[in-house]
PDB file of C-alpha atoms in Angstrom:
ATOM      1  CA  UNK M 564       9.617  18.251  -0.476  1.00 62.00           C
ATOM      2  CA  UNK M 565       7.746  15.269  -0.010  1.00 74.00           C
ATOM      3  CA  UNK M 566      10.221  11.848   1.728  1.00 89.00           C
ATOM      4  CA  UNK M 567       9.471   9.640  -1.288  1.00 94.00           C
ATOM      5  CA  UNK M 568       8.977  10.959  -4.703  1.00 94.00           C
ATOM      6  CA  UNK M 569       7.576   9.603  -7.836  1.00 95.00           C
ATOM      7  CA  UNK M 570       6.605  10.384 -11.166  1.00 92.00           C
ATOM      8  CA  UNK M 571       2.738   9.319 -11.962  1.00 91.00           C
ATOM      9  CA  UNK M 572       3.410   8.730 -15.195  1.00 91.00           C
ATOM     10  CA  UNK M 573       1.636   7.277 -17.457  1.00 95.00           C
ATOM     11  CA  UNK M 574       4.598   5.613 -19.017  1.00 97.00           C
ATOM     12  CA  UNK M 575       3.592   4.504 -22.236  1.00 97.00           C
ATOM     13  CA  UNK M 576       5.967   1.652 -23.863  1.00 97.00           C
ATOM     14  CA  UNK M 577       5.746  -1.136 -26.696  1.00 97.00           C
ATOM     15  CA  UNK M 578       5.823  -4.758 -25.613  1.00 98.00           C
ATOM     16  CA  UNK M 579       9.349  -6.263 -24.890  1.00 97.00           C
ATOM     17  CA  UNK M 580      10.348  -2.895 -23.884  1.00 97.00           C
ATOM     18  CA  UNK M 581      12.983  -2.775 -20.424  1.00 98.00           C
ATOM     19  CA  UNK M 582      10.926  -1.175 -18.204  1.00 98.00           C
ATOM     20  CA  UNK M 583      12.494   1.690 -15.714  1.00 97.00           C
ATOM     21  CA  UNK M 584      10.488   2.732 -13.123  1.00 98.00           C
ATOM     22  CA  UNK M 585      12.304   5.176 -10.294  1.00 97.00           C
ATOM     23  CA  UNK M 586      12.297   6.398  -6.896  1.00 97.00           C
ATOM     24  CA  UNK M 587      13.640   9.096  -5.395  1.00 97.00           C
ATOM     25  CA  UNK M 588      13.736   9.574  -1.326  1.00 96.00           C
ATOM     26  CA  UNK M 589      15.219  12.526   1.500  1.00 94.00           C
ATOM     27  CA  UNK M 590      15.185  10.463   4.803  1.00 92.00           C
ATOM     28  CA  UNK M 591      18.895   8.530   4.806  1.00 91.00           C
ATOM     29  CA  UNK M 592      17.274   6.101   7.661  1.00 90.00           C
ATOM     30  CA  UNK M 593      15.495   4.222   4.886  1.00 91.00           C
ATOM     31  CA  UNK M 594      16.507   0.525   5.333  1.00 91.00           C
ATOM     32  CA  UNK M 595      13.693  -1.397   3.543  1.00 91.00           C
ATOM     33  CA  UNK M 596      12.732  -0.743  -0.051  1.00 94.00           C
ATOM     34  CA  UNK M 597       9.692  -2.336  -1.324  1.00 94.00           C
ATOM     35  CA  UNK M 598       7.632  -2.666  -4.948  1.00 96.00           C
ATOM     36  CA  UNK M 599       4.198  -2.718  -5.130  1.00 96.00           C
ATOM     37  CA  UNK M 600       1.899  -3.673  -8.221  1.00 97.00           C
ATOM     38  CA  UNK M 601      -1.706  -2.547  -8.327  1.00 97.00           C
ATOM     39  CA  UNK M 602      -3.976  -3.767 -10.976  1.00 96.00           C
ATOM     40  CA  UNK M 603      -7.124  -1.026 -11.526  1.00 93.00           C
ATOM     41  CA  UNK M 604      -9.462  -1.426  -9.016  1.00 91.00           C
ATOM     42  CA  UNK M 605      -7.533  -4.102  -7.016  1.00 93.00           C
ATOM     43  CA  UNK M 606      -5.426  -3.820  -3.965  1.00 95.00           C
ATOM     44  CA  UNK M 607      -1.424  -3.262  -4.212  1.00 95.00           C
ATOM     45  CA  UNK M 608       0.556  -6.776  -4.660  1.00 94.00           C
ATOM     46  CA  UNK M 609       3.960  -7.245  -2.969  1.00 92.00           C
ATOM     47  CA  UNK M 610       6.427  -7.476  -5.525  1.00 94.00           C
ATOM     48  CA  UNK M 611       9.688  -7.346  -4.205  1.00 91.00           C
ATOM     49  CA  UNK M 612      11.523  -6.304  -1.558  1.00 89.00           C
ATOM     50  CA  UNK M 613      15.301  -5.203  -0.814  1.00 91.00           C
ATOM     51  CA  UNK M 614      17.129  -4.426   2.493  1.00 87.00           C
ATOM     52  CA  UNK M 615      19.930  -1.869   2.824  1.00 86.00           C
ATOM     53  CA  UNK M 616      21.765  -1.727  -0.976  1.00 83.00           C
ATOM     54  CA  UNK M 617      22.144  -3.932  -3.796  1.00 82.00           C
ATOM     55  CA  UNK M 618      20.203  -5.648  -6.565  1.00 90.00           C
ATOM     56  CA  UNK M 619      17.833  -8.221  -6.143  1.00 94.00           C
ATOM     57  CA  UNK M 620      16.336 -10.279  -9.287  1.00 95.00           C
ATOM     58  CA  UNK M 621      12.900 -12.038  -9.553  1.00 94.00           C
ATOM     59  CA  UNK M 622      12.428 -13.832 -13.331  1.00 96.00           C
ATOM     60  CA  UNK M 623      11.565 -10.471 -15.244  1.00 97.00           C
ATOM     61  CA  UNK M 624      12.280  -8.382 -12.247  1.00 97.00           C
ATOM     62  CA  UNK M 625      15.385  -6.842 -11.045  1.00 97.00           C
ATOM     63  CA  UNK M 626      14.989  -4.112  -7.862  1.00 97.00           C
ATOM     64  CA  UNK M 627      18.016  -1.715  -7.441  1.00 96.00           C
ATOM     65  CA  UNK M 628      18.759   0.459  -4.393  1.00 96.00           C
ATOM     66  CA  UNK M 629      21.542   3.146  -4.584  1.00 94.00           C
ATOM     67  CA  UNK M 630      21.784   4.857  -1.009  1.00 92.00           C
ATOM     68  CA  UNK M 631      24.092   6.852  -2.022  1.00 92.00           C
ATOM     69  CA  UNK M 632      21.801   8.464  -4.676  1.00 93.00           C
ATOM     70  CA  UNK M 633      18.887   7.890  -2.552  1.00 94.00           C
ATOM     71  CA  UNK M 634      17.528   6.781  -5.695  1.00 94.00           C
ATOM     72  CA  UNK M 635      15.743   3.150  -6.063  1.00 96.00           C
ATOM     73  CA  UNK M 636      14.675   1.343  -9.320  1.00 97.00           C
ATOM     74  CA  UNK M 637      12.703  -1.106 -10.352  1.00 98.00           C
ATOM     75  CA  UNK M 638      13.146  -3.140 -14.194  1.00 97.00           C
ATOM     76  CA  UNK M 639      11.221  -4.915 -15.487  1.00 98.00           C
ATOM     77  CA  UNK M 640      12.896  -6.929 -19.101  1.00 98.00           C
ATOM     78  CA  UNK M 641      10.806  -8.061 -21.464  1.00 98.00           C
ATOM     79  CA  UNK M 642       7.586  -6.090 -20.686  1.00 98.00           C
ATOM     80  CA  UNK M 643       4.282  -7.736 -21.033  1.00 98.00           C
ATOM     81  CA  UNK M 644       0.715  -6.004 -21.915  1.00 97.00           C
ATOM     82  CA  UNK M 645      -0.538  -7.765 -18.251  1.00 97.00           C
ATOM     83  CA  UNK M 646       2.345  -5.427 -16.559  1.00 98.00           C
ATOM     84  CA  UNK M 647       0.164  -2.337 -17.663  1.00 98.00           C
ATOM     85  CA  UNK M 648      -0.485  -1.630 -13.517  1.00 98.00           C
ATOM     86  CA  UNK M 649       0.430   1.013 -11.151  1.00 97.00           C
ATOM     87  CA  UNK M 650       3.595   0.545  -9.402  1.00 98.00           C
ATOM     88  CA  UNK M 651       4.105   1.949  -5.823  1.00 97.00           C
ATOM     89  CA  UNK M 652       7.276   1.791  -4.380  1.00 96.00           C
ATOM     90  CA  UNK M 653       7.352   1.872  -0.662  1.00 94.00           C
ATOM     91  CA  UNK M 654      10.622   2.633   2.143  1.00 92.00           C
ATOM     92  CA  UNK M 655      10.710   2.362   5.732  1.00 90.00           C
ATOM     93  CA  UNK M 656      13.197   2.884   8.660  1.00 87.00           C
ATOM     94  CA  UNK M 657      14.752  -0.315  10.401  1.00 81.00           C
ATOM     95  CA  UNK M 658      13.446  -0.567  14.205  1.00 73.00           C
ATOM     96  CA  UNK M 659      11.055   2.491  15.168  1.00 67.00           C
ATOM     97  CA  UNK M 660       8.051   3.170  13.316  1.00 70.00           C
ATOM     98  CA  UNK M 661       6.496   0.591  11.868  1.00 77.00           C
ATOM     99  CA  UNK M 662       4.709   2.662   9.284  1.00 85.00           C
ATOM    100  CA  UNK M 663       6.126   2.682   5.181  1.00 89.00           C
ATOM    101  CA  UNK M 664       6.343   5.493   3.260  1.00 91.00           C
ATOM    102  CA  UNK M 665       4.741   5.030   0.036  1.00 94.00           C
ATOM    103  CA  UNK M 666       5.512   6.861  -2.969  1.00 95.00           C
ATOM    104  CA  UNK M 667       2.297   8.117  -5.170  1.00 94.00           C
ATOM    105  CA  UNK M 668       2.869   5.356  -7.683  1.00 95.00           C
ATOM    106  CA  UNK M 669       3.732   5.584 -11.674  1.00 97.00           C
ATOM    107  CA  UNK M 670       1.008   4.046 -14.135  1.00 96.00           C
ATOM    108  CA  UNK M 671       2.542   1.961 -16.692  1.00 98.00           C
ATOM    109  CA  UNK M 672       1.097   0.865 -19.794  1.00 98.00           C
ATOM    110  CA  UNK M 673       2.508  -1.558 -22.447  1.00 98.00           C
ATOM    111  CA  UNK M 674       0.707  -1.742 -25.539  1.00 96.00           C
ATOM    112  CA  UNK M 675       0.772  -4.901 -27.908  1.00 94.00           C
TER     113      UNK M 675
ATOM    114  CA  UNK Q 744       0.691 -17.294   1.371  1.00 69.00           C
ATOM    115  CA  UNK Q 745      -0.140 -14.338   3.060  1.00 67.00           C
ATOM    116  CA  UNK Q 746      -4.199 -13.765   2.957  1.00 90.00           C
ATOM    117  CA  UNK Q 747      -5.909 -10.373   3.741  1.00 95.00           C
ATOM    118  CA  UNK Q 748      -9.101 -10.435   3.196  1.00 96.00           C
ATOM    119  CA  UNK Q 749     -12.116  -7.446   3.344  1.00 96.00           C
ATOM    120  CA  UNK Q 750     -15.470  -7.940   4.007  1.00 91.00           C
ATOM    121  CA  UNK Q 751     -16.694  -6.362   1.015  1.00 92.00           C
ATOM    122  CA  UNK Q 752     -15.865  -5.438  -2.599  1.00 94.00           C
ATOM    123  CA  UNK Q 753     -18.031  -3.315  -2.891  1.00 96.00           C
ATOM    124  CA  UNK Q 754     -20.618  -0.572  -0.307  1.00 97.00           C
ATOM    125  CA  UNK Q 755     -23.339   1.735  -1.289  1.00 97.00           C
ATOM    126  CA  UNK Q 756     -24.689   3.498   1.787  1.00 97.00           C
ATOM    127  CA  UNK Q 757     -26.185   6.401   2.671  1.00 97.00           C
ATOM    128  CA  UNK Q 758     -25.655   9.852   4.111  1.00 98.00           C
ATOM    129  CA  UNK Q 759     -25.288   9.501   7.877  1.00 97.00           C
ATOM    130  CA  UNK Q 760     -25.326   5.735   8.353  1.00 97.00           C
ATOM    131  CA  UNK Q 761     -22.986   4.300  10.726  1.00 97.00           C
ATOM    132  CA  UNK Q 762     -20.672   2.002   8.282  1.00 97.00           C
ATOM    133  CA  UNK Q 763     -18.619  -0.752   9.744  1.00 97.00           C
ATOM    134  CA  UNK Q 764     -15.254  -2.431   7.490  1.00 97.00           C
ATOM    135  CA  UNK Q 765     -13.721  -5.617   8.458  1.00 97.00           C
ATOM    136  CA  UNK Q 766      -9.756  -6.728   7.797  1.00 97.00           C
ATOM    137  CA  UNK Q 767      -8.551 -10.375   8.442  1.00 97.00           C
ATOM    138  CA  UNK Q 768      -4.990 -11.896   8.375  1.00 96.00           C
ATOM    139  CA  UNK Q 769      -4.194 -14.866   8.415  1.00 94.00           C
ATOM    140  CA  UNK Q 770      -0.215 -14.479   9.367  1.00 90.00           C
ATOM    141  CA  UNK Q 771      -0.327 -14.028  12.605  1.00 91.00           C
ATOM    142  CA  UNK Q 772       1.095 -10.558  12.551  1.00 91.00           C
ATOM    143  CA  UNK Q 773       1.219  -7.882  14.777  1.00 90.00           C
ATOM    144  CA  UNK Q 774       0.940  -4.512  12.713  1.00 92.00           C
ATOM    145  CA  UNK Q 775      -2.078  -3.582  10.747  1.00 94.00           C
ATOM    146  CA  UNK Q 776      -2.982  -0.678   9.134  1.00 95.00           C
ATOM    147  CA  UNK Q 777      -6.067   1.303   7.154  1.00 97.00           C
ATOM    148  CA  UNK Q 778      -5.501   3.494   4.108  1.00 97.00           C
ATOM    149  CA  UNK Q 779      -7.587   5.224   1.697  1.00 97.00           C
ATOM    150  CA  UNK Q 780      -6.864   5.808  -1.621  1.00 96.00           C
ATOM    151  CA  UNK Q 781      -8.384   8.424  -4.159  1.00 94.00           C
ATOM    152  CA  UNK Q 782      -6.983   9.311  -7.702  1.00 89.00           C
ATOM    153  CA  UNK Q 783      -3.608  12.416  -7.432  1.00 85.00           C
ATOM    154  CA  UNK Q 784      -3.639  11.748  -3.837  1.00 89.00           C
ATOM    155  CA  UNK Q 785      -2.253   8.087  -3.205  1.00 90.00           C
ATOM    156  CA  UNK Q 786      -2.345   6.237  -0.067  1.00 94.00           C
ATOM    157  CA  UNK Q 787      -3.291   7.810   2.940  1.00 95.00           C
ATOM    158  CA  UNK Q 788      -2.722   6.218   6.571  1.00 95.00           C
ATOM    159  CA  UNK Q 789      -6.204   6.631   8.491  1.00 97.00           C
ATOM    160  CA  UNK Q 790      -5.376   4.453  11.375  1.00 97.00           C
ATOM    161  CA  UNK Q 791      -2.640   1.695  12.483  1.00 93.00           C
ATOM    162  CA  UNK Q 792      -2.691  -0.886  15.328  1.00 94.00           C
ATOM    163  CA  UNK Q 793       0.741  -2.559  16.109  1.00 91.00           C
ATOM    164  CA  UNK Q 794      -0.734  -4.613  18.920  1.00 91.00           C
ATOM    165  CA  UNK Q 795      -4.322  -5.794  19.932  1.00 93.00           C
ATOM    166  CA  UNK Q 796      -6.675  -3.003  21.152  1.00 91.00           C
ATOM    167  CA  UNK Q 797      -3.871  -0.574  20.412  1.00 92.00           C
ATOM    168  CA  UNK Q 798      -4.157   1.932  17.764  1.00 94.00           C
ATOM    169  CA  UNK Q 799      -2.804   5.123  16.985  1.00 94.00           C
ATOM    170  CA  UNK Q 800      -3.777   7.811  14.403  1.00 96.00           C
ATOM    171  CA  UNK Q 801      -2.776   8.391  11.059  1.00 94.00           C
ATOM    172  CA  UNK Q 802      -2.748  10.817   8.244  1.00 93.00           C
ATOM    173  CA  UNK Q 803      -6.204  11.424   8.385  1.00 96.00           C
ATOM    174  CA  UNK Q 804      -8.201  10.104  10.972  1.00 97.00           C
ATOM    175  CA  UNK Q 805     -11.008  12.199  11.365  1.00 96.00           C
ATOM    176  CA  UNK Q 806     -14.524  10.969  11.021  1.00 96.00           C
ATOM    177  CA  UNK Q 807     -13.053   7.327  11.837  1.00 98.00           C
ATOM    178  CA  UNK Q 808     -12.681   4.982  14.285  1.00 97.00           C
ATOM    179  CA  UNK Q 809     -11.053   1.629  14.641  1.00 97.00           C
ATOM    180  CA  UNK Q 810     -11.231  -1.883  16.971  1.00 97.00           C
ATOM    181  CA  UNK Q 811      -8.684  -4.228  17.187  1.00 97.00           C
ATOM    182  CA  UNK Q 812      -9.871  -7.041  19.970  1.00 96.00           C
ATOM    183  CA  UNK Q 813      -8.168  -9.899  18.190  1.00 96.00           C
ATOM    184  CA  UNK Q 814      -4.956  -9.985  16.747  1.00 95.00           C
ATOM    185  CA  UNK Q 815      -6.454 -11.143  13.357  1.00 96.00           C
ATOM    186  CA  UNK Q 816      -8.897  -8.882  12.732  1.00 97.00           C
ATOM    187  CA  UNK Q 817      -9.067  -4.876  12.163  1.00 97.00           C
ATOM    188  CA  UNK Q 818     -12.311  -2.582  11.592  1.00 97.00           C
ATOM    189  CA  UNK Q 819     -12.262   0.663  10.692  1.00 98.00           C
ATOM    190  CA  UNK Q 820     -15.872   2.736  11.405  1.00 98.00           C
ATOM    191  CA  UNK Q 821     -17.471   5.502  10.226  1.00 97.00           C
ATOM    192  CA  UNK Q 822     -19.643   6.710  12.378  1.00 94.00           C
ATOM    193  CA  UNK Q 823     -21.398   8.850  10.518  1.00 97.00           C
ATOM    194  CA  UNK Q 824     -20.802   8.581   6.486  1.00 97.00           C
ATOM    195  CA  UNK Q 825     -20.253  11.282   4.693  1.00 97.00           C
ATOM    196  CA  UNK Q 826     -19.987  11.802   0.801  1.00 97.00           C
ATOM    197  CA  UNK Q 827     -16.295  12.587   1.222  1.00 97.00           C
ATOM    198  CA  UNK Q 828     -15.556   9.220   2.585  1.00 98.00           C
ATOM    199  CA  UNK Q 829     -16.508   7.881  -0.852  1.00 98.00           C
ATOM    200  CA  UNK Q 830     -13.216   6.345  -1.590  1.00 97.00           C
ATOM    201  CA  UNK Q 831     -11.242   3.076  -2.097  1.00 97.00           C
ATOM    202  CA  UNK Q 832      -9.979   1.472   1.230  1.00 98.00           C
ATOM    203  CA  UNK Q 833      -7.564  -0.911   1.642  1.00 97.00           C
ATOM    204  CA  UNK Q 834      -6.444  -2.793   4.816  1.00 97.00           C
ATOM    205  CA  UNK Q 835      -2.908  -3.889   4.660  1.00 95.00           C
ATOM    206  CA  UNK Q 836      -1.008  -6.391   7.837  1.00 94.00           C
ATOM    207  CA  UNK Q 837       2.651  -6.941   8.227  1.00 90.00           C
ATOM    208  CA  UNK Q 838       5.352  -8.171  10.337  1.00 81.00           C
ATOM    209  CA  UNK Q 839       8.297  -7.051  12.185  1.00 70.00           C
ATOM    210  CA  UNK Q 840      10.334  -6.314   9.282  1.00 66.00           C
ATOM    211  CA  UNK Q 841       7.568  -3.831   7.304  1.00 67.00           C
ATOM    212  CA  UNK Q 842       6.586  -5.637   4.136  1.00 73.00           C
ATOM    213  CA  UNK Q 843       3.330  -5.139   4.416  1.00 83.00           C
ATOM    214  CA  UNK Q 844       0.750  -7.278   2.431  1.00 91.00           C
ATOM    215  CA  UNK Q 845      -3.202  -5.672   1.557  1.00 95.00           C
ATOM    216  CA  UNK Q 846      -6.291  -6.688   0.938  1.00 96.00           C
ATOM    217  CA  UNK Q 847      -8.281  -6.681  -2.276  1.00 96.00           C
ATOM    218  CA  UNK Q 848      -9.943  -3.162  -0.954  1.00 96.00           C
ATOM    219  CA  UNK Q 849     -13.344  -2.242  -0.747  1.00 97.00           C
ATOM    220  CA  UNK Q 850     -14.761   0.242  -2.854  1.00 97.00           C
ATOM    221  CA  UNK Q 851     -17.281   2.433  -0.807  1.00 97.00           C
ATOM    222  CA  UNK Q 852     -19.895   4.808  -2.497  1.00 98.00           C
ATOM    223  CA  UNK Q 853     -22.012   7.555   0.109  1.00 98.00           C
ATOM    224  CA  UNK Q 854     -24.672   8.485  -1.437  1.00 97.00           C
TER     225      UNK Q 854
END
């Protein structure tokens, strides 16, 4: 079982769809839970970035960590043809290794 | 903002030739790290450096080699190019905390 797990997609939606995109994760030390956007053919964009639990919102963008679940999501409301990217999600432990885990990343298209 | 920059786009080379790909931050942070990144497979750590002239291996390291002598800047060599190294690679810095930030990537091609 790989530590971070996610589905590659492509998820296909109309525009002003909400958006779901998921995580799924083994190691319990995870402390940091990051978003990454990645145009084709560019390099991966922070786009958010949570500590420990919660929800954090940005505009269009809401992040959601459930430790308990070991399950993280990211929404995106009101989806927009230029959010048709790949998004990574990313973990890492607090202190230690410096080093993220990245998931494989789910391509997501929105058509007009 | 936080600015990583690559030296190229874009690198045709050859079979063999010694290939040489430079990272710059301009944050002033200590951890810095080379992936590459090829379509099913997702990122893969080649080499990280958490401090000047330290490095330690990745993933995948073999068939690469790294230099950190300034905090700033991070290359990542190939000694000898091979067409398996044809791939997208992508230099990403970060602080303390982990969020790291990349670079545009370069795309390299071995013929």
């Amino acid at each position: 079982q790989k530590e971070v797990e996610q589905d590659p997609g492509p998820l296909s939606v109309p525009e002003g769809a909400i958006v779901s995109l998921n995580c799924t994760y083994s190691n319990s030390a995870f402390q940091y839970f990051m978003w990454y956007r990645q145009y084709s053919r560019k390099g991966p964009e922070l786009l958010m970035y949570t500590y420990s639990s919660g929800n954090k919102e940005d505009g269009r963008f809401t992040a959601q960590v459930d430790k308990s679940s070991k399950y993280i999501s990211l929404f995106i409301r009101d989806s927009q043809p230029s959010d048709s990217a790949t998004y990574l999600c990313a973990m890492k432990v607090e202190g230690g290794s410096y080093i993220p885990t990245f998931g494989r990343g789910t391509s997501l298209i929105v058509h007009p | 903002d936080v600015k990583v920059t690559q030296s190229s786009r874009y690198l045709v080379k050859r079979t063999g030739e010694k290939v040489f790909l430079e990272c710059v931050q301009d944050m002033d942070h200590e951890n810095m790290f080379w992936y590459r990144q090829d379509p099913g497979l997702g990122l893969r750590l080649i080499y990280f450096s958490y401090d000047v002239k330290m490095k330690e291996k990745g993933d995948i390291p073999e068939g690469y080699s790294v230099s950190r002598e300034k905090k700033e800047r991070f290359s990542l060599i190939l000694e000898s190019a091979s067409t398996n190294q044809t791939s997208m690679y992508l230099c990403a810095s970060s602080g303390l905390a982990g969020m790291g930030y990349f670079g545009p990537g370069t795309r390299l091609t071995v013929l």
